[in-house]
Coordinates of C-alpha atoms in Angstrom, one line a residue:
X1 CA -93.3 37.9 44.2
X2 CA -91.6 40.8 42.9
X3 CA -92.7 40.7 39.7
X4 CA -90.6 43.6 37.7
X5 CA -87.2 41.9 39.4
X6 CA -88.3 38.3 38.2
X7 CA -89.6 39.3 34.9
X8 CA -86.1 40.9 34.9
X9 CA -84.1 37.9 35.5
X10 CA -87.1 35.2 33.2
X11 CA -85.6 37.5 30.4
X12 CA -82.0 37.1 31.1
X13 CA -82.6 33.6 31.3
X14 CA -84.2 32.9 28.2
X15 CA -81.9 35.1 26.3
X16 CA -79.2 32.9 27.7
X17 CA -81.0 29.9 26.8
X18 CA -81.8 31.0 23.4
X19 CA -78.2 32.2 22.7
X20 CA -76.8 28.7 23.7
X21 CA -78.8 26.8 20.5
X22 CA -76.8 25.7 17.8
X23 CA -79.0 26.7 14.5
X24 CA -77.3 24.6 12.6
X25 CA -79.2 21.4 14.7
X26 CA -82.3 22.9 13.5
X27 CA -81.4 23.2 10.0
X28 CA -81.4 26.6 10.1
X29 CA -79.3 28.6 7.9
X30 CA -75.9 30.5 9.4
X31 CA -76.3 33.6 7.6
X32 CA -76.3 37.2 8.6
X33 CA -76.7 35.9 12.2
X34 CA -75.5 39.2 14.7
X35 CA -75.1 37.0 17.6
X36 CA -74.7 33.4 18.5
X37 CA -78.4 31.0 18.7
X38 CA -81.7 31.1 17.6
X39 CA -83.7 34.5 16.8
X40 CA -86.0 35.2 19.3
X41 CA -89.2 34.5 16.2
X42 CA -87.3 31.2 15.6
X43 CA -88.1 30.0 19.1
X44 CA -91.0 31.9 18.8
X45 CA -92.3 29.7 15.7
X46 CA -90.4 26.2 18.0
X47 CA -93.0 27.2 20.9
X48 CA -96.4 28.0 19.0
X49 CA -96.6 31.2 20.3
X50 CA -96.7 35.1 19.3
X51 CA -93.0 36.4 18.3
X52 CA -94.1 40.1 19.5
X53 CA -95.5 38.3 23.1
X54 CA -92.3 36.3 23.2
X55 CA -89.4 39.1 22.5
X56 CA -91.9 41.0 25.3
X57 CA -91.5 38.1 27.6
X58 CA -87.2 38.5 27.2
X59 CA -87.8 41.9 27.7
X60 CA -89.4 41.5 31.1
X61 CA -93.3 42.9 30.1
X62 CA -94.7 40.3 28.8
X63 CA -97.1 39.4 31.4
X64 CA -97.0 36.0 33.8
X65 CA -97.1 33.3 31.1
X66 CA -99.2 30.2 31.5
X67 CA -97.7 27.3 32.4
X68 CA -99.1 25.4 29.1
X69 CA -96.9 28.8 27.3
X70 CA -94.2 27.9 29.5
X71 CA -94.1 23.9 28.8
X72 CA -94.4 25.0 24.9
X73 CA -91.1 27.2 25.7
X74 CA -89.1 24.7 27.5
X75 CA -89.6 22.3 25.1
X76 CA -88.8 24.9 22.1
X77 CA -85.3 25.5 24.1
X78 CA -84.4 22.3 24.4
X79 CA -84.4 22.5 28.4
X80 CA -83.6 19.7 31.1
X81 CA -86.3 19.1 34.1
X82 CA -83.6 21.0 36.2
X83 CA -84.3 24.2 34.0
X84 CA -87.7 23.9 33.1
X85 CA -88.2 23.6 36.9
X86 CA -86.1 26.8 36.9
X87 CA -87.9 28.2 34.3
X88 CA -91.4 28.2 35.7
X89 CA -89.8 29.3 39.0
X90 CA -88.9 32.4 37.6
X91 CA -91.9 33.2 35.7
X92 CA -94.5 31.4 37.9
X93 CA -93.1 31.7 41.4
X94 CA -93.6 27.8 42.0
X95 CA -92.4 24.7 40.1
X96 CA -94.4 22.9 37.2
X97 CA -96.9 20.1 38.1
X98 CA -94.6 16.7 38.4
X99 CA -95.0 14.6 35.1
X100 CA -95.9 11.4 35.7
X101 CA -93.4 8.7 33.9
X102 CA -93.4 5.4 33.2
X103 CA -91.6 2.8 35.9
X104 CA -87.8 2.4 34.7
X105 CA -85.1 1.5 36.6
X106 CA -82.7 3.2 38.6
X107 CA -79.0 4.6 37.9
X108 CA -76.2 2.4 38.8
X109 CA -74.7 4.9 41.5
X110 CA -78.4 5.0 43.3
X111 CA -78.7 1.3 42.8
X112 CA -74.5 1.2 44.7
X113 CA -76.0 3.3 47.6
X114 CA -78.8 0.6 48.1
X115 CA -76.3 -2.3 48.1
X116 CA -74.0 -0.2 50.3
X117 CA -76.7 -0.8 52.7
X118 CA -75.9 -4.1 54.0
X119 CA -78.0 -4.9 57.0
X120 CA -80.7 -2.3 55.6
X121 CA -83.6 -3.7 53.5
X122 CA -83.8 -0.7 51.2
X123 CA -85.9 0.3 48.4
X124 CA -87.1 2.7 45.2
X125 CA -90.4 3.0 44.7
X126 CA -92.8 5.0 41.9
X127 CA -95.5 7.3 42.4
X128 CA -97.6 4.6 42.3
X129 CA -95.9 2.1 44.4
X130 CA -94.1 -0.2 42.0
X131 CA -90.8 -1.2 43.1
X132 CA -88.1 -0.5 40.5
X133 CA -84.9 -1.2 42.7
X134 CA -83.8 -3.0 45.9
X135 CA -80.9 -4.6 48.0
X136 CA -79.7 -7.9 49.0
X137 CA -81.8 -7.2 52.6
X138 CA -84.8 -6.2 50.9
X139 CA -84.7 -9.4 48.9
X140 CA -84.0 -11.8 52.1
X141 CA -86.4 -9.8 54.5
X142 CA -89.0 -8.4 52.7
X143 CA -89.5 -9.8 49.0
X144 CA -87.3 -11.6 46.7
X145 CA -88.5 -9.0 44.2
X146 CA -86.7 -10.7 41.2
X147 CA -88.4 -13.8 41.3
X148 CA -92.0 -11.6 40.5
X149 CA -92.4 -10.1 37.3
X150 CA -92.4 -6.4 37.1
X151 CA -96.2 -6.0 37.3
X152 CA -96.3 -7.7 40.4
X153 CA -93.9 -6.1 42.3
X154 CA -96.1 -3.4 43.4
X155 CA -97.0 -2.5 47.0
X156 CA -100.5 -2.4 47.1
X157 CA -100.9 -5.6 44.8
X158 CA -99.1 -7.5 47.0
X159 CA -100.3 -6.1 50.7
X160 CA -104.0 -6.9 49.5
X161 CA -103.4 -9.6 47.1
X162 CA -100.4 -11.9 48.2
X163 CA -101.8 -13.6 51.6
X164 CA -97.7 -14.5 52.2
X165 CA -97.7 -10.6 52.7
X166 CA -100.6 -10.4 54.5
X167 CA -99.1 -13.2 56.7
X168 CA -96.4 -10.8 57.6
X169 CA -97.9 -8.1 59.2
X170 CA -99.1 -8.6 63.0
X171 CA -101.3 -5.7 62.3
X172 CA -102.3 -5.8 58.5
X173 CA -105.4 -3.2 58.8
X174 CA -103.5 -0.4 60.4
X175 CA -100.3 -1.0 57.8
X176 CA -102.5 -1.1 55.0
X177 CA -104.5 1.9 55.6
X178 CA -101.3 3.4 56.4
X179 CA -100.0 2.2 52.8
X180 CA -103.1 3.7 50.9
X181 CA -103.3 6.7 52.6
X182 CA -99.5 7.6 51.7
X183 CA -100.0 6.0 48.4
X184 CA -103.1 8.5 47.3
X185 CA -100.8 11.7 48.3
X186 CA -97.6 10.4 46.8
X187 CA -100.1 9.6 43.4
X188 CA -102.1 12.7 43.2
X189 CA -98.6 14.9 44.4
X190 CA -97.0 13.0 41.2
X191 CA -99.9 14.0 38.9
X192 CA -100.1 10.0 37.8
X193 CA -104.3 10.2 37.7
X194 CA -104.6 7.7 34.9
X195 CA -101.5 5.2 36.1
X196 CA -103.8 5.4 39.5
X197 CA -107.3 5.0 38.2
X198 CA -106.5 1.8 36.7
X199 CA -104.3 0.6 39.3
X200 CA -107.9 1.5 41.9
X201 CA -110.4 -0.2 39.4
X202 CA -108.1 -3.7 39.7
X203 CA -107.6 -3.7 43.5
X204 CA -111.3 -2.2 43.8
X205 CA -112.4 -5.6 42.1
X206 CA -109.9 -8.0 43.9
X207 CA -110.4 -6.6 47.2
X208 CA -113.6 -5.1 48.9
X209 CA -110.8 -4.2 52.1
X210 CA -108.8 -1.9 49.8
X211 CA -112.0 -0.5 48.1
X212 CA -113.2 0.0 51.7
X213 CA -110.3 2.3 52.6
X214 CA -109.9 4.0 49.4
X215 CA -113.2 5.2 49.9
X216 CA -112.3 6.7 53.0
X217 CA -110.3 9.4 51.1
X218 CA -107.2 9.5 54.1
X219 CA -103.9 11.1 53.0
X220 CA -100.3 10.5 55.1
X221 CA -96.5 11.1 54.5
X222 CA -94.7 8.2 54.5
X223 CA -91.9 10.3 56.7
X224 CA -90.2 7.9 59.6
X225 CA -91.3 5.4 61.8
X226 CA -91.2 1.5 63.1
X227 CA -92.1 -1.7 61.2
X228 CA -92.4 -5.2 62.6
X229 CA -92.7 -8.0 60.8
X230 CA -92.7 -11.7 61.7
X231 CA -90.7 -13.9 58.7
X232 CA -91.8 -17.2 57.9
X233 CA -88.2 -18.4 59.2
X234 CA -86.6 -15.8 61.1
X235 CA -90.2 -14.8 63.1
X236 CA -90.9 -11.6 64.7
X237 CA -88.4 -8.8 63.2
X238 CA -88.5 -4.8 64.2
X239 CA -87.3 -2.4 62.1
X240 CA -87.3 1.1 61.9
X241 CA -88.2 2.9 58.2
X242 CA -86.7 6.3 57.0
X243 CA -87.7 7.9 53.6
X244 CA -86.2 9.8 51.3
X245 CA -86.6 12.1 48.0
X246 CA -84.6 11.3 45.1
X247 CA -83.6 14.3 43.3
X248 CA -83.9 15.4 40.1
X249 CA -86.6 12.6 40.0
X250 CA -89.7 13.4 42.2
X251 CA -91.5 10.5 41.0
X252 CA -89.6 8.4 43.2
X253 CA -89.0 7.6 46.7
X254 CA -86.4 5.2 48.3
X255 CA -86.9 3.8 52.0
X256 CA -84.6 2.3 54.2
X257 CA -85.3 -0.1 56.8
X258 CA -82.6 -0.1 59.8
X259 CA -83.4 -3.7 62.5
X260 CA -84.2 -1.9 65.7
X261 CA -82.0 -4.2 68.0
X262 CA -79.1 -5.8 67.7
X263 CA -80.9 -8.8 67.6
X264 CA -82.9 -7.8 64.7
X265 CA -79.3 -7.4 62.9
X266 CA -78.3 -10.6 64.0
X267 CA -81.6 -11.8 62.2
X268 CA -81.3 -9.9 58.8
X269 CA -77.7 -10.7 58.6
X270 CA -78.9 -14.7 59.4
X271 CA -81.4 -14.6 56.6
X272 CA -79.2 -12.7 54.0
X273 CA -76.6 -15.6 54.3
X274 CA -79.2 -18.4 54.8
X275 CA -80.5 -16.7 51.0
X276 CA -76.9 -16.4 49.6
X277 CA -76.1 -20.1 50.7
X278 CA -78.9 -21.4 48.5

């Protein structure tokens, strides 16, 4: 990394973060102020940290700051994810560890792209597997989600828990070591430790098969690939699964199942109506 260059531009960034502050939010008097935002020791005092190290830090010699500095500063400048990620680009040369949140739904315009899916099953799931939005074709091929409450509608409690699930896959062992293997990198990529400790100690104690393959420490990418599933009324179904980042929130993933055939369209649209019709 070219540090003099970056330390360069981390100080023209802060500066112009700084200046952008309104003091008057902080209840900080307006008086005698030379230019527009906070001083530098009033951001300074905001972050817990020195206001000599800071105004060297605008002035590109401050040294690389740590990341727990950095977090202290972000917060202190009132910053978005978008620019703290920004932020610790500059002065770090790599993005902050992800911070784990707690499941909440999606937007309405990433909940229209799901629906806009017709024929798709399609999904957003967390870090640690919960689902937190679906379409219509989810709901008739996969799981009627809304008839669960919201701590059930997780993956891994229903592949190992839910024999209807279970029922559903013609090769259960190799899909669910598939799911735990992708589920430990998305966790530990996500830094959700504690969300996943907990969610291990309860499947651990339901299911010797899932504390069999945890055990076995594997790690995949969810990526692409093909699904087949055989539905209670529709029978044997093949799909193929695509999945995707959703930006500005890297602790979630959506996936979209596409039928394989044209018969398997001809099944999930069957299904979809045969729901709809009651």
């Amino acid at each position: 990394m070219d540090l003099p260059a970056n330390a360069h531009r981390l100080g023209a960034y802060l500066r112009d973060r700084r200046a952008r502050l309104d003091p008057a939010a902080f209840g900080l008097p307006l008086a005698r102020r030379r230019t527009p935002g906070l001083r530098r020791e009033e951001v300074a005092q905001r972050a817990h940290v020195s206001a000599t190290w800071y105004t060297w830090l605008e002035q590109g010699r401050g040294g690389a700051p740590s990341a727990d500095a950095l977090d202290r500063i972000a917060r202190a400048l009132l910053l978005t994810e978008v620019e703290r990620e920004h932020l610790f680009l500059l002065a770090l040369g790599h993005p902050p560890e992800v911070r784990q949140r707690e499941a909440e739904g999606v937007s309405p315009r990433l909940q229209r792209v799901l629906d806009a899916l017709e024929w798709s099953p399609a999904m957003v799931k967390t870090a640690t597997w919960d689902i937190v939005a679906w379409n219509r074709a989810a709901a008739a091929v996969l799981t009627d989600y809304a008839t669960l409450p919201p701590e059930r509608r997780n993956v891994l409690r229903m592949m190992f828990c839910d024999p209807r699930v279970r029922a559903a896959q013609p090769d259960w062992e190799g899909v669910a070591r598939f799911v735990v293997a992708v589920f430990r990198a998305d966790a530990v990529r996500a830094g959700a430790s504690a969300s996943v400790q907990s969610l291990v100690d309860e499947l651990s104690r339901q299911s010797p098969e899932f504390a069999a393959m945890w055990r076995d420490h594997d790690v995949r990418q969810f990526g692409e690939g093909s699904k087949h599933l055989i539905h209670p009324h529709a029978g044997p179904i093949a799909l193929e699964y695509s999945a995707f980042a959703v930006d500005g929130r890297p602790d979630l993933g959506m996936v979209v199942y596409t039928p394989a055939t044209p018969e398997d369209v001809a099944r999930v649209r069957a299904l979809i109506r045969a729901r709809e019709a009651g």
